Amino acid sequence: MAFARTCSVALVGVEGVVVEVQADLEPGVAAFTLVGLPDKSLTESRDRVRAAVVNSGAAWPQKKLTVGLSPASVPKSGSGFDLAVAAAVLGAAERIDPRVLADIVMIGELGLDGRVRPVRGVLPAVLAAAEAGYEQVVVPECAVPEASLVPGVSVLGVRSLRQLIAVLTDEPVPEEEPVPGEIRPDPFLAGLALPGTGLGAVSSEHTPDLADVAGQHMARAALEVAAAGRHHVFFKGPPGAGKTMLAERLPGLLPELSRQESLEVTAVHSVAGILPPGHPLVDRPSYCAPHHSATMASLVGGGNGLPRPGAVSLAHHGVLFLDEAAEFHSSVLDALRQPLESGHVVIARAAGMLRMPARFLMVLAANPCPCGRHGRGDDICECRPSTIKRYRARLSGPLMDRVDLRVTVEPVSRAELLQLHTGAETSATVAERVKVARERAARRYEGTPWRTNSEVPGHELRTRWHVQSGALAKAEQDLDRGLLTARGLDRVLRVAWTLADLGGRDRPSSNDVNWALELRTGVRRGAILEGLRT
């Protein structure tokens, strides 16, 4: 009996489980059996591996071959096990020393000609291998920059199975001829991306600037508050007032991601197959804007078998913009309640249950009515009151209760439009104030698991960090009258602390609380914008 084993990684969402790939050769009728709860694409690896081994110049063993994937209880999917299966088979056939394979993790798909193709989720797979104590990883050559982001792991990139055999047997490594069309960037990455995600990264070459927005002083100030405290925003206004334009500029106000945040976001994007070529690490907040026809599975995650990341996870540590929010199906919007509150989404399917990160900054935009002309004062809205009521009811009370800032975006006047380039602040100027405010909050919450005001539980704000005496008078009145819920009061406190951070104050004043109330309810409280230039 001949036996060999090596390792690969099974991904469950964005978390990896190290899988031992075992190959056993016994006398008998030549057959290839794959066991260990594989899915359809993994079962088909039998044909891919056999062709790749033969076309790489190695002999295929004419014996009874059994390949086991352990632990057998973990569902395994995808073609990323091909390289490990081929190496284990060659080890059992004594083409490679089995002792060399035992402590190596291999990730990659094999083409029929023996080429090693990239797969989704290389970064979370290598992270799982490092956490399990493995120090050597083999990946496709084009995935080396992504795998090298994990410290303490030696990464070997190969272009073909022939090269891997040569490295493991101390033979001269053959040079692989480039495939036709390799002058195009990363041709092997074709087909990995999930189309239609509505995802875009903030590029330093072309970032929409806040200076392009004419007027909209209150909405611009709300964007600054949202970026500084990571508060959710709702823009309501007629078509053409600038709601989408404002939302597109919010990512440019957010600070660069920390190292830990970058790894989290990159892991999600790697699983989805949307890492941009040549940029293995995502260091800027993402901007995800799904169409209003998006399904629940596309928004929170789903798909056949084990779920894949949805828009809420693709926007992790970034911005999720839902334009025409009232046109989304109400059940799709209500599915956002859990991730808005907890910062992650738990998806249960017949094939398994998984948890994916989803701490995003949400921006909703909607018209006042289906035609968008209600409340303009020119009596041209033809929508019935019952129609307007149903339209607005699509944004449920529990969902809106989780939105901290609600701003009415009025149409821009002719004077404001013609004075576009007369003193409007740029995104860089506002982003600097946002950075200072976030640093101030981070110092206050040092030693706690929180970094921004929106993350702090209301109980902690009320008991550990107090506002100025009497500052909550109007908020308490609204709570007594039923105009404000307990969750709403906590969110008003969070916004008030963000306003204090932007203004450089140690504690929120009554003006900060009143303006936070005004931003939440839309009712004038006599507050003055302090510490913010508009």
CSV table of N, CA, C and O in Angstrom, one decimal, residues 388-465:
chain,number,residue,atom,x,y,z
A,388,ILE,N,-48.8,58.1,-1.8
A,388,ILE,CA,-47.7,58.6,-1.1
A,388,ILE,C,-47.4,57.9,0.2
A,388,ILE,O,-46.3,57.6,0.6
A,389,LYS,N,-48.5,57.6,0.9
A,389,LYS,CA,-48.4,56.9,2.2
A,389,LYS,C,-47.8,55.5,2.0
A,389,LYS,O,-46.9,55.1,2.8
A,390,ARG,N,-48.3,54.8,1.0
A,390,ARG,CA,-47.8,53.5,0.7
A,390,ARG,C,-46.3,53.5,0.3
A,390,ARG,O,-45.5,52.7,0.7
A,391,TYR,N,-46.0,54.5,-0.5
A,391,TYR,CA,-44.6,54.7,-1.0
A,391,TYR,C,-43.6,54.9,0.2
A,391,TYR,O,-42.6,54.2,0.3
A,392,ARG,N,-44.0,55.8,1.1
A,392,ARG,CA,-43.1,56.0,2.2
A,392,ARG,C,-43.1,54.9,3.2
A,392,ARG,O,-42.1,54.7,4.0
A,393,ALA,N,-44.2,54.1,3.3
A,393,ALA,CA,-44.2,53.0,4.2
A,393,ALA,C,-43.3,51.9,3.9
A,393,ALA,O,-43.0,51.0,4.7
A,394,ARG,N,-42.7,51.9,2.6
A,394,ARG,CA,-41.8,50.8,2.3
A,394,ARG,C,-40.5,50.9,3.1
A,394,ARG,O,-39.8,49.9,3.2
A,395,LEU,N,-40.2,52.1,3.6
A,395,LEU,CA,-39.1,52.3,4.5
A,395,LEU,C,-39.7,52.1,5.9
A,395,LEU,O,-40.2,53.0,6.5
A,396,SER,N,-39.6,50.9,6.5
A,396,SER,CA,-40.2,50.6,7.7
A,396,SER,C,-39.7,51.4,8.9
A,396,SER,O,-38.5,51.9,8.9
A,397,GLY,N,-40.5,51.5,9.9
A,397,GLY,CA,-40.1,52.2,11.1
A,397,GLY,C,-38.9,51.6,11.8
A,397,GLY,O,-37.9,52.4,12.2
A,398,PRO,N,-38.8,50.3,12.0
A,398,PRO,CA,-37.6,49.7,12.6
A,398,PRO,C,-36.3,50.0,11.8
A,398,PRO,O,-35.3,50.1,12.4
A,399,LEU,N,-36.4,50.0,10.5
A,399,LEU,CA,-35.2,50.3,9.7
A,399,LEU,C,-34.8,51.7,9.9
A,399,LEU,O,-33.6,52.1,10.1
A,400,MET,N,-35.8,52.7,9.8
A,400,MET,CA,-35.5,54.1,9.9
A,400,MET,C,-35.0,54.4,11.3
A,400,MET,O,-34.3,55.4,11.5
A,401,ASP,N,-35.4,53.7,12.3
A,401,ASP,CA,-35.0,53.9,13.7
A,401,ASP,C,-33.5,53.7,13.8
A,401,ASP,O,-32.9,54.2,14.8
A,402,ARG,N,-32.9,53.0,12.9
A,402,ARG,CA,-31.5,52.7,12.9
A,402,ARG,C,-30.7,53.7,12.1
A,402,ARG,O,-29.4,53.6,12.0
A,403,VAL,N,-31.3,54.7,11.5
A,403,VAL,CA,-30.7,55.7,10.7
A,403,VAL,C,-30.5,57.0,11.6
A,403,VAL,O,-31.5,57.5,12.1
A,404,ASP,N,-29.3,57.4,11.8
A,404,ASP,CA,-29.1,58.5,12.7
A,404,ASP,C,-29.3,59.9,12.1
A,404,ASP,O,-29.8,60.8,12.8
A,405,LEU,N,-29.1,60.1,10.8
A,405,LEU,CA,-29.1,61.4,10.2
A,405,LEU,C,-30.2,61.4,9.1
A,405,LEU,O,-30.1,60.5,8.1
A,406,ARG,N,-31.2,62.3,9.1
A,406,ARG,CA,-32.2,62.3,8.1
A,406,ARG,C,-32.2,63.8,7.6
A,406,ARG,O,-32.6,64.7,8.3
A,407,VAL,N,-31.9,63.9,6.3
A,407,VAL,CA,-31.7,65.3,5.8
A,407,VAL,C,-32.6,65.4,4.5
A,407,VAL,O,-32.6,64.5,3.7
A,408,THR,N,-33.3,66.5,4.5
A,408,THR,CA,-34.0,66.9,3.3
A,408,THR,C,-33.1,67.7,2.3
A,408,THR,O,-32.6,68.7,2.7
A,409,VAL,N,-33.0,67.2,1.1
A,409,VAL,CA,-32.1,67.8,0.1
A,409,VAL,C,-33.0,68.6,-0.8
A,409,VAL,O,-33.8,68.0,-1.6
A,410,GLU,N,-32.9,69.9,-0.7
A,410,GLU,CA,-33.7,70.8,-1.5
A,410,GLU,C,-33.1,71.0,-2.9
A,410,GLU,O,-31.8,70.9,-3.0
A,411,PRO,N,-33.8,71.4,-3.9
A,411,PRO,CA,-33.3,71.7,-5.2
A,411,PRO,C,-32.3,72.9,-5.1
A,411,PRO,O,-32.5,73.8,-4.3
A,412,VAL,N,-31.2,72.8,-5.9
A,412,VAL,CA,-30.2,73.9,-5.9
A,412,VAL,C,-30.8,75.1,-6.6
A,412,VAL,O,-31.4,75.0,-7.7
A,413,SER,N,-30.6,76.3,-6.0
A,413,SER,CA,-31.0,77.5,-6.6
A,413,SER,C,-30.1,77.9,-7.8
A,413,SER,O,-28.9,77.4,-7.9
A,414,ARG,N,-30.5,78.8,-8.6
A,414,ARG,CA,-29.7,79.2,-9.7
A,414,ARG,C,-28.5,80.0,-9.2
A,414,ARG,O,-27.4,79.8,-9.8
A,415,ALA,N,-28.6,80.8,-8.2
A,415,ALA,CA,-27.4,81.5,-7.6
A,415,ALA,C,-26.4,80.5,-7.1
A,415,ALA,O,-25.2,80.7,-7.3
A,416,GLU,N,-26.8,79.5,-6.4
A,416,GLU,CA,-25.9,78.5,-5.9
A,416,GLU,C,-25.2,77.7,-7.0
A,416,GLU,O,-24.0,77.4,-6.9
A,417,LEU,N,-25.9,77.4,-8.0
A,417,LEU,CA,-25.4,76.6,-9.1
A,417,LEU,C,-24.3,77.4,-9.9
A,417,LEU,O,-23.3,76.9,-10.3
A,418,LEU,N,-24.6,78.7,-10.1
A,418,LEU,CA,-23.6,79.6,-10.8
A,418,LEU,C,-22.4,80.0,-10.0
A,418,LEU,O,-21.4,80.4,-10.5
A,419,GLN,N,-22.5,79.8,-8.6
A,419,GLN,CA,-21.4,80.1,-7.8
A,419,GLN,C,-20.7,78.8,-7.3
A,419,GLN,O,-20.2,78.7,-6.2
A,420,LEU,N,-20.5,77.9,-8.2
A,420,LEU,CA,-20.0,76.6,-7.8
A,420,LEU,C,-18.6,76.6,-7.3
A,420,LEU,O,-18.2,75.9,-6.4
A,421,HIS,N,-17.8,77.5,-7.9
A,421,HIS,CA,-16.3,77.4,-7.6
A,421,HIS,C,-15.9,78.7,-6.8
A,421,HIS,O,-14.9,79.2,-6.9
A,422,THR,N,-16.8,79.1,-5.9
A,422,THR,CA,-16.5,80.2,-5.0
A,422,THR,C,-16.4,79.8,-3.6
A,422,THR,O,-17.4,80.0,-2.8
A,423,GLY,N,-15.4,79.1,-3.2
A,423,GLY,CA,-15.1,78.8,-1.8
A,423,GLY,C,-15.7,77.5,-1.3
A,423,GLY,O,-15.6,77.3,-0.1
A,424,ALA,N,-16.2,76.6,-2.1
A,424,ALA,CA,-16.7,75.3,-1.7
A,424,ALA,C,-15.5,74.5,-1.2
A,424,ALA,O,-14.5,74.4,-1.8
A,425,GLU,N,-15.7,73.9,0.0
A,425,GLU,CA,-14.6,73.1,0.6
A,425,GLU,C,-14.4,71.8,-0.3
A,425,GLU,O,-15.4,71.2,-0.7
A,426,THR,N,-13.2,71.4,-0.3
A,426,THR,CA,-12.8,70.1,-1.0
A,426,THR,C,-13.0,68.9,-0.1
A,426,THR,O,-13.0,69.1,1.1
A,427,SER,N,-13.0,67.8,-0.7
A,427,SER,CA,-13.0,66.6,0.1
A,427,SER,C,-11.8,66.4,1.0
A,427,SER,O,-11.9,65.9,2.2
A,428,ALA,N,-10.6,66.9,0.6
A,428,ALA,CA,-9.4,66.7,1.4
A,428,ALA,C,-9.5,67.6,2.6
A,428,ALA,O,-9.1,67.1,3.7
A,429,THR,N,-10.1,68.8,2.5
A,429,THR,CA,-10.2,69.6,3.7
A,429,THR,C,-11.2,69.0,4.7
A,429,THR,O,-10.9,69.0,5.9
A,430,VAL,N,-12.3,68.5,4.3
A,430,VAL,CA,-13.3,67.9,5.2
A,430,VAL,C,-12.7,66.6,5.7
A,430,VAL,O,-12.9,66.3,6.9
A,431,ALA,N,-12.0,65.8,4.9
A,431,ALA,CA,-11.5,64.6,5.4
A,431,ALA,C,-10.4,64.8,6.5
A,431,ALA,O,-10.3,63.9,7.4
A,432,GLU,N,-9.7,65.9,6.4
A,432,GLU,CA,-8.7,66.2,7.5
A,432,GLU,C,-9.5,66.4,8.8
A,432,GLU,O,-9.0,65.9,9.9
A,433,ARG,N,-10.6,67.1,8.8
A,433,ARG,CA,-11.3,67.3,10.0
A,433,ARG,C,-12.0,66.0,10.5
A,433,ARG,O,-12.0,65.8,11.7
A,434,VAL,N,-12.4,65.2,9.6
A,434,VAL,CA,-12.9,63.9,10.0
A,434,VAL,C,-11.9,63.0,10.6
A,434,VAL,O,-12.1,62.4,11.6
A,435,LYS,N,-10.7,63.1,10.1
A,435,LYS,CA,-9.6,62.3,10.7
A,435,LYS,C,-9.2,62.7,12.1
A,435,LYS,O,-9.1,61.9,13.0
A,436,VAL,N,-9.2,64.1,12.3
A,436,VAL,CA,-8.9,64.6,13.7
A,436,VAL,C,-10.0,64.2,14.6
A,436,VAL,O,-9.8,63.8,15.8
A,437,ALA,N,-11.3,64.2,14.2
A,437,ALA,CA,-12.4,63.8,15.1
A,437,ALA,C,-12.4,62.4,15.4
A,437,ALA,O,-12.6,62.0,16.5
A,438,ARG,N,-12.0,61.5,14.4
A,438,ARG,CA,-11.9,60.1,14.7
A,438,ARG,C,-10.8,59.8,15.7
A,438,ARG,O,-10.9,58.9,16.5
A,439,GLU,N,-9.7,60.5,15.5
A,439,GLU,CA,-8.5,60.3,16.4
A,439,GLU,C,-8.9,60.7,17.9
A,439,GLU,O,-8.5,60.1,18.8
A,440,ARG,N,-9.7,61.8,18.0
A,440,ARG,CA,-10.2,62.2,19.3
A,440,ARG,C,-11.1,61.1,19.9
A,440,ARG,O,-10.9,60.8,21.1
A,441,ALA,N,-12.0,60.6,19.1
A,441,ALA,CA,-12.8,59.5,19.6
A,441,ALA,C,-12.0,58.3,20.0
A,441,ALA,O,-12.3,57.6,21.0
A,442,ALA,N,-11.0,57.9,19.2
A,442,ALA,CA,-10.2,56.7,19.4
A,442,ALA,C,-9.5,56.9,20.8
A,442,ALA,O,-9.3,55.9,21.5
A,443,ARG,N,-9.0,58.1,21.0
A,443,ARG,CA,-8.3,58.3,22.3
A,443,ARG,C,-9.2,58.1,23.5
A,443,ARG,O,-8.9,57.6,24.5
A,444,ARG,N,-10.5,58.6,23.3
A,444,ARG,CA,-11.4,58.5,24.4
A,444,ARG,C,-11.8,57.0,24.7
A,444,ARG,O,-12.0,56.6,25.8
A,445,TYR,N,-11.9,56.2,23.6
A,445,TYR,CA,-12.3,54.8,23.8
A,445,TYR,C,-11.1,53.9,23.9
A,445,TYR,O,-11.3,52.7,23.7
A,446,GLU,N,-9.9,54.4,24.1
A,446,GLU,CA,-8.7,53.6,24.2
A,446,GLU,C,-8.9,52.5,25.4
A,446,GLU,O,-9.4,52.9,26.5
A,447,GLY,N,-8.6,51.3,25.1
A,447,GLY,CA,-8.8,50.3,26.1
A,447,GLY,C,-10.2,49.6,26.0
A,447,GLY,O,-10.5,48.7,26.8
A,448,THR,N,-11.0,50.0,25.1
A,448,THR,CA,-12.3,49.4,24.8
A,448,THR,C,-12.4,48.8,23.4
A,448,THR,O,-11.5,49.1,22.6
A,449,PRO,N,-13.3,48.0,23.1
A,449,PRO,CA,-13.4,47.4,21.8
A,449,PRO,C,-14.0,48.3,20.7
A,449,PRO,O,-14.2,47.9,19.6
A,450,TRP,N,-14.2,49.6,21.1
A,450,TRP,CA,-14.9,50.5,20.2
A,450,TRP,C,-13.9,51.6,19.7
A,450,TRP,O,-12.9,52.0,20.4
A,451,ARG,N,-14.1,52.1,18.5
A,451,ARG,CA,-13.2,53.1,17.9
A,451,ARG,C,-14.0,54.3,17.4
A,451,ARG,O,-13.5,55.4,17.3
A,452,THR,N,-15.3,54.2,17.0
A,452,THR,CA,-16.1,55.3,16.6
A,452,THR,C,-17.3,55.4,17.5
A,452,THR,O,-17.7,54.4,18.1
A,453,ASN,N,-18.0,56.6,17.4
A,453,ASN,CA,-19.1,56.8,18.3
A,453,ASN,C,-20.3,55.9,18.0
A,453,ASN,O,-21.0,55.5,18.9
A,454,SER,N,-20.5,55.5,16.8
A,454,SER,CA,-21.6,54.7,16.4
A,454,SER,C,-21.6,53.3,16.9
A,454,SER,O,-22.6,52.6,17.0
A,455,GLU,N,-20.4,52.9,17.3
A,455,GLU,CA,-20.2,51.5,17.8
A,455,GLU,C,-20.5,51.4,19.3
A,455,GLU,O,-20.7,50.3,19.8
A,456,VAL,N,-20.5,52.5,20.1
A,456,VAL,CA,-20.5,52.4,21.5
A,456,VAL,C,-22.0,52.1,22.0
A,456,VAL,O,-22.9,52.8,21.5
A,457,PRO,N,-22.2,51.1,22.8
A,457,PRO,CA,-23.6,50.9,23.3
A,457,PRO,C,-24.1,52.1,24.1
A,457,PRO,O,-23.4,52.8,24.7
A,458,GLY,N,-25.4,52.3,24.0
A,458,GLY,CA,-26.0,53.4,24.6
A,458,GLY,C,-25.8,53.4,26.1
A,458,GLY,O,-25.7,54.4,26.8
A,459,HIS,N,-25.9,52.2,26.8
A,459,HIS,CA,-25.7,52.1,28.2
A,459,HIS,C,-24.3,52.7,28.6
A,459,HIS,O,-24.2,53.4,29.6
A,460,GLU,N,-23.3,52.4,27.8
A,460,GLU,CA,-22.0,52.9,28.1
A,460,GLU,C,-21.9,54.4,28.0
A,460,GLU,O,-21.3,55.1,28.8
A,461,LEU,N,-22.5,54.9,27.0
A,461,LEU,CA,-22.5,56.4,26.8
A,461,LEU,C,-23.2,57.1,28.0
A,461,LEU,O,-22.8,58.2,28.4
A,462,ARG,N,-24.3,56.5,28.4
A,462,ARG,CA,-25.1,57.1,29.5
A,462,ARG,C,-24.4,57.0,30.9
A,462,ARG,O,-24.6,57.9,31.7
A,463,THR,N,-23.6,56.0,31.1
A,463,THR,CA,-23.0,55.8,32.4
A,463,THR,C,-21.6,56.1,32.5
A,463,THR,O,-21.1,56.5,33.6
A,464,ARG,N,-20.8,56.0,31.4
A,464,ARG,CA,-19.3,56.3,31.5
A,464,ARG,C,-18.9,57.6,30.9
A,464,ARG,O,-18.0,58.2,31.4
A,465,TRP,N,-19.6,58.1,29.9
A,465,TRP,CA,-19.3,59.4,29.3
A,465,TRP,C,-20.5,60.3,29.3
A,465,TRP,O,-21.5,60.0,28.6
